[in-house]
CSV table of C-alpha atoms and ligand atoms in Angstrom, one decimal:
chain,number,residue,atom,x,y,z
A,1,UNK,CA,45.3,151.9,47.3
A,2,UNK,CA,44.0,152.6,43.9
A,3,UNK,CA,42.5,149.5,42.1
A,4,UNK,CA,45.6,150.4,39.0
A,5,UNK,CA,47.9,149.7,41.9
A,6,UNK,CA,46.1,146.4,43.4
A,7,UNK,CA,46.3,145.3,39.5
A,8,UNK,CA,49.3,146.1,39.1
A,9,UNK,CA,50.8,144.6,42.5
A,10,UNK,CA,49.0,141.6,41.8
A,11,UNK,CA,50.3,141.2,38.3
A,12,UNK,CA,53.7,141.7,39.5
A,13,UNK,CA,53.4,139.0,41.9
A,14,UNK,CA,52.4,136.8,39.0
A,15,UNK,CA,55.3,137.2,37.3
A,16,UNK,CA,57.5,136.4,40.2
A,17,UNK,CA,55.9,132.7,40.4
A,18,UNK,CA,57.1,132.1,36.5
A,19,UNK,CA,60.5,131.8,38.4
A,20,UNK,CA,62.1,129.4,40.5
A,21,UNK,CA,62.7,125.8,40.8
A,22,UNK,CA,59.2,124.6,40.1
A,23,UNK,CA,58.1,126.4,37.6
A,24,UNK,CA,56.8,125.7,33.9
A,25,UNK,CA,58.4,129.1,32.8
A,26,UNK,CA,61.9,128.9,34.2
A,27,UNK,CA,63.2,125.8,32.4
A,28,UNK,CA,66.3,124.0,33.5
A,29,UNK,CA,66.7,121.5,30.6
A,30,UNK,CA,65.6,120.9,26.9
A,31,UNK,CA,62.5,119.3,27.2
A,32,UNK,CA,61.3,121.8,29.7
A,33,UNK,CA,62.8,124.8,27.0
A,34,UNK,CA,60.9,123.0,24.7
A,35,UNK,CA,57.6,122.9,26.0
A,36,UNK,CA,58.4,127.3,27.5
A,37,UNK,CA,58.4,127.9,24.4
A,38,UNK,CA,55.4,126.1,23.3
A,39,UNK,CA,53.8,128.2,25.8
A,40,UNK,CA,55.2,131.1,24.9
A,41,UNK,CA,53.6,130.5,21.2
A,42,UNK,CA,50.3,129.5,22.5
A,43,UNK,CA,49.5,132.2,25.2
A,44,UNK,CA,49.8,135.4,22.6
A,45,UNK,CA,48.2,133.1,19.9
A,46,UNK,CA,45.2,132.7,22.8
A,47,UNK,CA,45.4,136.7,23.6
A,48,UNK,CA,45.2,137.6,20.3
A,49,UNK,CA,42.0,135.9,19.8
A,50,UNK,CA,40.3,136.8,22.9
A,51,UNK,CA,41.7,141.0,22.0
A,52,UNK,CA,39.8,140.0,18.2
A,53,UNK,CA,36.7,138.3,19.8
A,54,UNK,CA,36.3,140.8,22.6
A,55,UNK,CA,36.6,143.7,19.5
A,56,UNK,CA,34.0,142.0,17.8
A,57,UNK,CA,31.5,141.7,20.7
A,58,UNK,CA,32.5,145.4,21.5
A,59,UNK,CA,31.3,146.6,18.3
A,60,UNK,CA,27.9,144.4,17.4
A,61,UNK,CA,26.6,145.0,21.4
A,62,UNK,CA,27.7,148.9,21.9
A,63,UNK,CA,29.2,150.7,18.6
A,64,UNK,CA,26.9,148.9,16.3
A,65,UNK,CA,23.9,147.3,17.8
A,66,UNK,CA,22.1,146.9,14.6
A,67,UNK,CA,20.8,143.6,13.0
A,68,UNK,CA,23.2,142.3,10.9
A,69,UNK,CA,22.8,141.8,7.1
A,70,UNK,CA,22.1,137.9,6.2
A,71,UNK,CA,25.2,138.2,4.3
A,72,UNK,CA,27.5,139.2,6.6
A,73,UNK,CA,26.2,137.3,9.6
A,74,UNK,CA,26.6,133.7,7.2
A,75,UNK,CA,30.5,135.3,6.5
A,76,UNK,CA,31.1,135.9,9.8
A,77,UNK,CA,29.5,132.3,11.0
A,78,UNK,CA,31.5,130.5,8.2
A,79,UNK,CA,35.0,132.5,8.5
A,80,UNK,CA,34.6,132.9,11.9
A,81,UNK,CA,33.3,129.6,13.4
A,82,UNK,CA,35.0,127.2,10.6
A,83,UNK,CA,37.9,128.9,8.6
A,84,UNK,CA,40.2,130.9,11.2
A,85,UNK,CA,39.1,128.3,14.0
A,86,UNK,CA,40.6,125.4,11.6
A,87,UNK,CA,43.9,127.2,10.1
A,88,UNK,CA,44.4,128.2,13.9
A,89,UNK,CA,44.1,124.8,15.2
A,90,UNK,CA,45.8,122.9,12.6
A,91,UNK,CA,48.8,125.4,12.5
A,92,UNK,CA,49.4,124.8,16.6
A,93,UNK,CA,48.5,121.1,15.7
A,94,UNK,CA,51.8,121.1,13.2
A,95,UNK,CA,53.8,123.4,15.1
A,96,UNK,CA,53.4,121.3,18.7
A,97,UNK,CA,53.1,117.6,17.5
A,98,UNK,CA,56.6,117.4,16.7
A,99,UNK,CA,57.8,118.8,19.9
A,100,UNK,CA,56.4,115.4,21.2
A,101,UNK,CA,59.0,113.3,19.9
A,102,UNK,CA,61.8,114.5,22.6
A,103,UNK,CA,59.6,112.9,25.1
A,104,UNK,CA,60.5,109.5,24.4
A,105,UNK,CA,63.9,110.3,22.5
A,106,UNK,CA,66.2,107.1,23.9
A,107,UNK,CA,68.4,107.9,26.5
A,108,UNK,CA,71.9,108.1,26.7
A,109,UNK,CA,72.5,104.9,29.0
A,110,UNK,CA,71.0,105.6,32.4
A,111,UNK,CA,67.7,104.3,33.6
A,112,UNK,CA,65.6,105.5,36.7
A,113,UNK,CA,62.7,103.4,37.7
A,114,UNK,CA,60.8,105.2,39.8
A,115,UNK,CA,57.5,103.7,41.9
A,116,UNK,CA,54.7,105.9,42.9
A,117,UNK,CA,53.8,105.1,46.7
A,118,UNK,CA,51.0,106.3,48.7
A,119,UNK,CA,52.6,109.1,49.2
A,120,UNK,CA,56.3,108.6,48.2
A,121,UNK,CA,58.4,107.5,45.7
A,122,UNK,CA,60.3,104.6,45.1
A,123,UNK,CA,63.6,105.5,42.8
A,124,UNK,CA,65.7,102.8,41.5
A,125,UNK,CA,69.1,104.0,39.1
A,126,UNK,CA,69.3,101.5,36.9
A,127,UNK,CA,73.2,102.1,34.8
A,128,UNK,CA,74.2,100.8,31.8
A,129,UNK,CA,74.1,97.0,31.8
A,130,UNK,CA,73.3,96.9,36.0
A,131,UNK,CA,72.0,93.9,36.7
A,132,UNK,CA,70.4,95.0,39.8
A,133,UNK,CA,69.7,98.7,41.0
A,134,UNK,CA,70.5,101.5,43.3
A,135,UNK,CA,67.9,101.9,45.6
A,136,UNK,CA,67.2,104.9,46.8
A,137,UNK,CA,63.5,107.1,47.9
A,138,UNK,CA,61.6,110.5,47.6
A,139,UNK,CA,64.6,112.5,45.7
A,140,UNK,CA,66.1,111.9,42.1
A,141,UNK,CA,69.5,113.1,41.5
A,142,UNK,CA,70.1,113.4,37.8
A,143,UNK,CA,73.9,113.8,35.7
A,144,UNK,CA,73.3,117.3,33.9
A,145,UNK,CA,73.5,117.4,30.0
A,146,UNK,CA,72.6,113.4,29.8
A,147,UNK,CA,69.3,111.9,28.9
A,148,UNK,CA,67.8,109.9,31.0
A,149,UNK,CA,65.3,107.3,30.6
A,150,UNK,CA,62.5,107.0,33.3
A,151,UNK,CA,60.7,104.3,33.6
A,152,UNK,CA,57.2,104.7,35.7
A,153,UNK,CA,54.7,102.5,37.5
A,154,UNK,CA,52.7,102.4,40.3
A,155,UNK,CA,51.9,100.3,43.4
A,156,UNK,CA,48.3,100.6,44.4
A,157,UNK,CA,46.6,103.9,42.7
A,158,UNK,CA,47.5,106.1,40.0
A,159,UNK,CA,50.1,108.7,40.0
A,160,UNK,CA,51.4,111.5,38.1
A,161,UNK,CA,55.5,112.5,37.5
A,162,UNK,CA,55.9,115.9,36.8
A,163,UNK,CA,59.1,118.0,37.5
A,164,UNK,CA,57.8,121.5,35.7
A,165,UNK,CA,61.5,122.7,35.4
A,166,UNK,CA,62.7,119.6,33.8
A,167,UNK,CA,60.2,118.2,31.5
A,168,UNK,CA,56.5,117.1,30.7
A,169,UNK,CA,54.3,115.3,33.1
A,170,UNK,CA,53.8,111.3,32.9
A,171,UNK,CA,50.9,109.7,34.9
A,172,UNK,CA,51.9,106.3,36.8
A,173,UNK,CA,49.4,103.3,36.8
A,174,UNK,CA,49.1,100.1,38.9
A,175,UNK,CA,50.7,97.1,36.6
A,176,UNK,CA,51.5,99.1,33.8
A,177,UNK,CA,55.2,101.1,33.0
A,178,UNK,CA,54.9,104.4,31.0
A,179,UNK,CA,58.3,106.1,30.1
A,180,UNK,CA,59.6,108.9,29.4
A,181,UNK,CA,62.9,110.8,29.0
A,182,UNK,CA,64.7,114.5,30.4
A,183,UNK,CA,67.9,116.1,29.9
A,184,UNK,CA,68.7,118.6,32.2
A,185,UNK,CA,71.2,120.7,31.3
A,186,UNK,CA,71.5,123.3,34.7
A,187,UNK,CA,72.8,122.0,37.6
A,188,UNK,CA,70.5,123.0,40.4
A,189,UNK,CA,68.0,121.8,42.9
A,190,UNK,CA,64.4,121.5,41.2
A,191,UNK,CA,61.1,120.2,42.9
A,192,UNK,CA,58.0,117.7,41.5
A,193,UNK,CA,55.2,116.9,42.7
A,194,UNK,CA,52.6,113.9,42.0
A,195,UNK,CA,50.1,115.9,40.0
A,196,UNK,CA,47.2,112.8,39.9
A,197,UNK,CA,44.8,113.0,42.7
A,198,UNK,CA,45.8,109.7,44.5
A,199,UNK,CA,44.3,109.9,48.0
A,200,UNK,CA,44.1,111.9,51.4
A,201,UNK,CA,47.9,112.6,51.1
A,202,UNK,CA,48.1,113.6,47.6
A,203,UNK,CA,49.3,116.9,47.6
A,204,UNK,CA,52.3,115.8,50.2
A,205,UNK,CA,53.8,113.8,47.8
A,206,UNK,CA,56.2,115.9,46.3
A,207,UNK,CA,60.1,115.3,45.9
A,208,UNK,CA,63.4,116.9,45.0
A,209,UNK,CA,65.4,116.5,42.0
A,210,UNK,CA,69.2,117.5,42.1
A,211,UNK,CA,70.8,117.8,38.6
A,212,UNK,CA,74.5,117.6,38.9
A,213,UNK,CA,77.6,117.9,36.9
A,214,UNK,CA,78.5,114.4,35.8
A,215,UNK,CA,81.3,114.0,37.5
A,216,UNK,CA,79.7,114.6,40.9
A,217,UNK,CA,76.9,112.3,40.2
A,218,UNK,CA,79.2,109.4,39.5
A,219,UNK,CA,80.5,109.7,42.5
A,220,UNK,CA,77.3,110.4,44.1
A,221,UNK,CA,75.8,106.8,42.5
A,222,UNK,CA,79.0,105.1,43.6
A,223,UNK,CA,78.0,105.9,47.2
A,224,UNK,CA,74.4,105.5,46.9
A,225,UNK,CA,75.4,102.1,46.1
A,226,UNK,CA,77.6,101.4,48.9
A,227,UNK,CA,76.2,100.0,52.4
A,228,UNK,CA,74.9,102.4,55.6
A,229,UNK,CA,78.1,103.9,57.4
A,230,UNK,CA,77.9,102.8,60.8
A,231,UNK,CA,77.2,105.0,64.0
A,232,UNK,CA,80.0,107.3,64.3
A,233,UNK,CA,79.1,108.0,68.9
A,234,UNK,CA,77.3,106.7,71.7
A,235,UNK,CA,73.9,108.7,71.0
A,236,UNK,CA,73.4,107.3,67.5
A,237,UNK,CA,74.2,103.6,68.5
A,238,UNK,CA,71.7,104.0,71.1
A,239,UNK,CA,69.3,105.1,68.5
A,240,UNK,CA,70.2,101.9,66.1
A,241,UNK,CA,69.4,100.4,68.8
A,242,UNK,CA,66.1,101.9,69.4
A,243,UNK,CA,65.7,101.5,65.3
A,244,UNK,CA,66.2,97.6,65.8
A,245,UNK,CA,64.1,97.0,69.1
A,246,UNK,CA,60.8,98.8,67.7
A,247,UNK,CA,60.9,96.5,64.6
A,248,UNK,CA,61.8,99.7,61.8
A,249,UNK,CA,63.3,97.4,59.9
A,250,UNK,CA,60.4,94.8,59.1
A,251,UNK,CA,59.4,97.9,57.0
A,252,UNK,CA,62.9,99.5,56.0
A,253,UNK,CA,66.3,98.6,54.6
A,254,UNK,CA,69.5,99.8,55.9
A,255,UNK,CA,71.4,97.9,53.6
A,256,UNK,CA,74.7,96.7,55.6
A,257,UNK,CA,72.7,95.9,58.7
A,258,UNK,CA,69.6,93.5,60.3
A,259,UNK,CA,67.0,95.9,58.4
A,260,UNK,CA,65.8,94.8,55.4
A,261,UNK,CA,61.9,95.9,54.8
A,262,UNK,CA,60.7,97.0,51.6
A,263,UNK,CA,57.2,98.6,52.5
A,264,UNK,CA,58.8,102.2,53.0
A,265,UNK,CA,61.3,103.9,51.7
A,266,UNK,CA,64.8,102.9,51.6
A,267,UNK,CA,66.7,104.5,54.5
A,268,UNK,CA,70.1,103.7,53.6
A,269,UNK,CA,71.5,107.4,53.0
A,270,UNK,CA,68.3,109.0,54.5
A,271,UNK,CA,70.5,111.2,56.1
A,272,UNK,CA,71.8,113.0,52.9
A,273,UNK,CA,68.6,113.3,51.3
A,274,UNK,CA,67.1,117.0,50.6
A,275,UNK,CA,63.6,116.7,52.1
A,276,UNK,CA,62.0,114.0,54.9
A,277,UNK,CA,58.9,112.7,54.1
A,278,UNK,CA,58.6,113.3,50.6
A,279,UNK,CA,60.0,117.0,49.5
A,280,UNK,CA,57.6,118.3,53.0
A,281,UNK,CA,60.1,118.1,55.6
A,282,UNK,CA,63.8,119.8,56.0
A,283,UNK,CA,66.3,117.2,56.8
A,284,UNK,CA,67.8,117.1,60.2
A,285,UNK,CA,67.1,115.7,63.7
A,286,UNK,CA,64.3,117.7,64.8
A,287,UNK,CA,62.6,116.8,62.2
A,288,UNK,CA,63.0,113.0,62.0
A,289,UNK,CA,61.8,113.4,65.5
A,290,UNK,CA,58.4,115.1,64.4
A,291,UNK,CA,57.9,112.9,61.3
A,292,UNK,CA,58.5,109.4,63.7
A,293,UNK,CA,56.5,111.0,66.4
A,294,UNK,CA,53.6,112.8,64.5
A,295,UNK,CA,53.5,110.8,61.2
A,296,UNK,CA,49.6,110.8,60.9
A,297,UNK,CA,49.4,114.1,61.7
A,298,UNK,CA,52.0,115.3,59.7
A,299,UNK,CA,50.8,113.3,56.2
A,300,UNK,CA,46.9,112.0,56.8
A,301,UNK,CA,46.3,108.6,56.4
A,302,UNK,CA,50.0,107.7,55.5
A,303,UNK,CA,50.7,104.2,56.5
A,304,UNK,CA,53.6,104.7,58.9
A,305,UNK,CA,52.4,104.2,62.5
A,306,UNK,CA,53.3,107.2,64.5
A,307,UNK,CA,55.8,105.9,67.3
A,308,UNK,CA,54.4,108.5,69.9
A,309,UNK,CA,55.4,105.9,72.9
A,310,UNK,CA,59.1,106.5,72.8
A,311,UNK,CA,60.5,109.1,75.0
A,312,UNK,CA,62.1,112.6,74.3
A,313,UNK,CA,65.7,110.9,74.8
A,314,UNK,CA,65.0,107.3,72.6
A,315,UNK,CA,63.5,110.6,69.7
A,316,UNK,CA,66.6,112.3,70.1
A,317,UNK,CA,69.0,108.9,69.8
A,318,UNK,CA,67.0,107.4,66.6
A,319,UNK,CA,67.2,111.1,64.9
A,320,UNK,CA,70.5,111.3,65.5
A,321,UNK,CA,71.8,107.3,64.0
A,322,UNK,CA,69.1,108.3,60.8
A,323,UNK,CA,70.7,111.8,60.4
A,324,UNK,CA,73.5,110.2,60.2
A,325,UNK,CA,72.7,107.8,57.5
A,326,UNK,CA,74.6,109.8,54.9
B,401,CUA,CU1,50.5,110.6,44.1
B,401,CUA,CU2,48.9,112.3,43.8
């Protein structure tokens, strides 16, 4: 293969990672739009520059090479160094500041409080006037064409919110809240991911973000909010019962039964999430069975034990009852 082609096959696959649902270049709502199109000023701003600067260095090192006259070389340092540098800078200045301002424009009524874990996230939906939230973990659904007010913190260590499709990124610190707001406008399934080094597990904290027609996601919240549905046969009882007997619930709430822990993640409708453990794992019985079995190995240093005691058939039970959390 030709080094053209290699260039050219490379540059190609470039382009394909501009799409997609994580991507900075394929935005799903305003704010995202907004800050494409910053980019989309910047970048030729930047290659127009470098084309200038490489010209320039072109002609004084090979077409050129002579000493320059005093003259010229003080115009060059002056316009060159100070002038363009300085209208350049201050023109992006002007242009981009403003596009700031949608990042905390108010919302239109909907809170989300969302808690960065090691390595998950904690995601409360906080409605208009709610006196106390909808608890959910590790996904954020979102009503498309609404802004929404996020509120951000952290528990031990600094994290970062960023969902490239949707909006700007927010870091998340211990005792403080930082907010920020998003309007989605494309109903879709987007992912983020923490973007703030915050420990052995860091880049396995990601999550997904569903942005759906308002409608559905009133219905949605209404059944977030409800209580677990209870085992529908024999295998998932026996797995509640395995759920109950090796003490999951000192450490997770299934809201409508014994469990009520708040050190993980809420596992109320766990079943009807997108992702297990954080936006790494598909959701469905094999792999709650790997995640309860292999946790450690799965997300290093993560502070679930790893239940690799219980046999195949206890695995298959306790998949089965959370899969059917839904
Ligand atoms: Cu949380 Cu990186």
């Amino acid at each position: 293969m030709s080094s053209r082609w290699v260039v050219g096959v490379c540059g190609l696959s470039l382009l394909a990672a501009c799409e997609g649902r994580q991507s900075v270049l394929d935005p799903a709502g305003e704010d995202a739009a907004r800050l494409a199109g910053l980019f989309w000023v910047m970048f030729p701003a930047a290659v127009v520059i470098w084309i200038c600067l490489a010209a320039l260095f072109i002609y004084v090192v090979r077409i050129n090479p002579v000493a320059m006259k005093r003259g010229w070389a003080e115009a060059l340092i002056v316009g060159g160094g100070i002038l363009v540098p300085t209208v350049a800078l201050a023109g992006l200045l002007s242009y981009s500041l403003p596009l700031m301002s949608l990042h905390r424009a108010p919302g239109d009524g909907l809170t989300i409080r969302v808690v960065g874990e090691q390595w998950w996230w904690r995601v409360e939906y906080w409605p208009e006037g709610a006196e106390t939230p909808i608890i959910s973990a590790n996904e954020m659904r979102l009503p498309s064409d609404e802004r929404v007010d996020l509120v951000l913190t952290s528990h031990e260590v600094i994290h970062s919110f960023w969902v490239p499709a949707l909006g700007g990124k927010t870091d998340m610190f211990p005792g403080r809240e930082t907010s920020m707001s998003l309007r989605a406008l494309e109903p879709g399934v987007y992912r983020g991911q923490c973007t703030e080094f915050c420990g052995a597990s860091h880049a396995l904290m990601a999550f997904e973000v569903e942005v759906m027609e308002p409608a559905a996601f009133d219905a949605w919240l209404e059944h977030a909010a409800s209580p677990a549905e209870t085992p529908v046969d024999a295998a998932a009882e026996r797995g509640q019962a395995v759920f109950q007997r090796e003490g999951c619930g000192a450490c997770h709430t299934v809201r409508g039964t014994p469990a009520v822990g708040e050190v993980g993640p809420d596992l109320t409708h766990v079943g009807a999430r997108h992702s297990l453990g954080a936006g790494i794992l598909p959701n469905d019985p094999e792999a709650f069975a790997h995640w309860v079995r292999d946790t450690g190995e799965i997300k290093p240093a993560v502070a679930m034990p790893a239940y690799d005691h219980l046999a195949e058939t206890e695995l298959a039970d306790l998949s089965l009852y959370l899969e059917g959390l839904q």
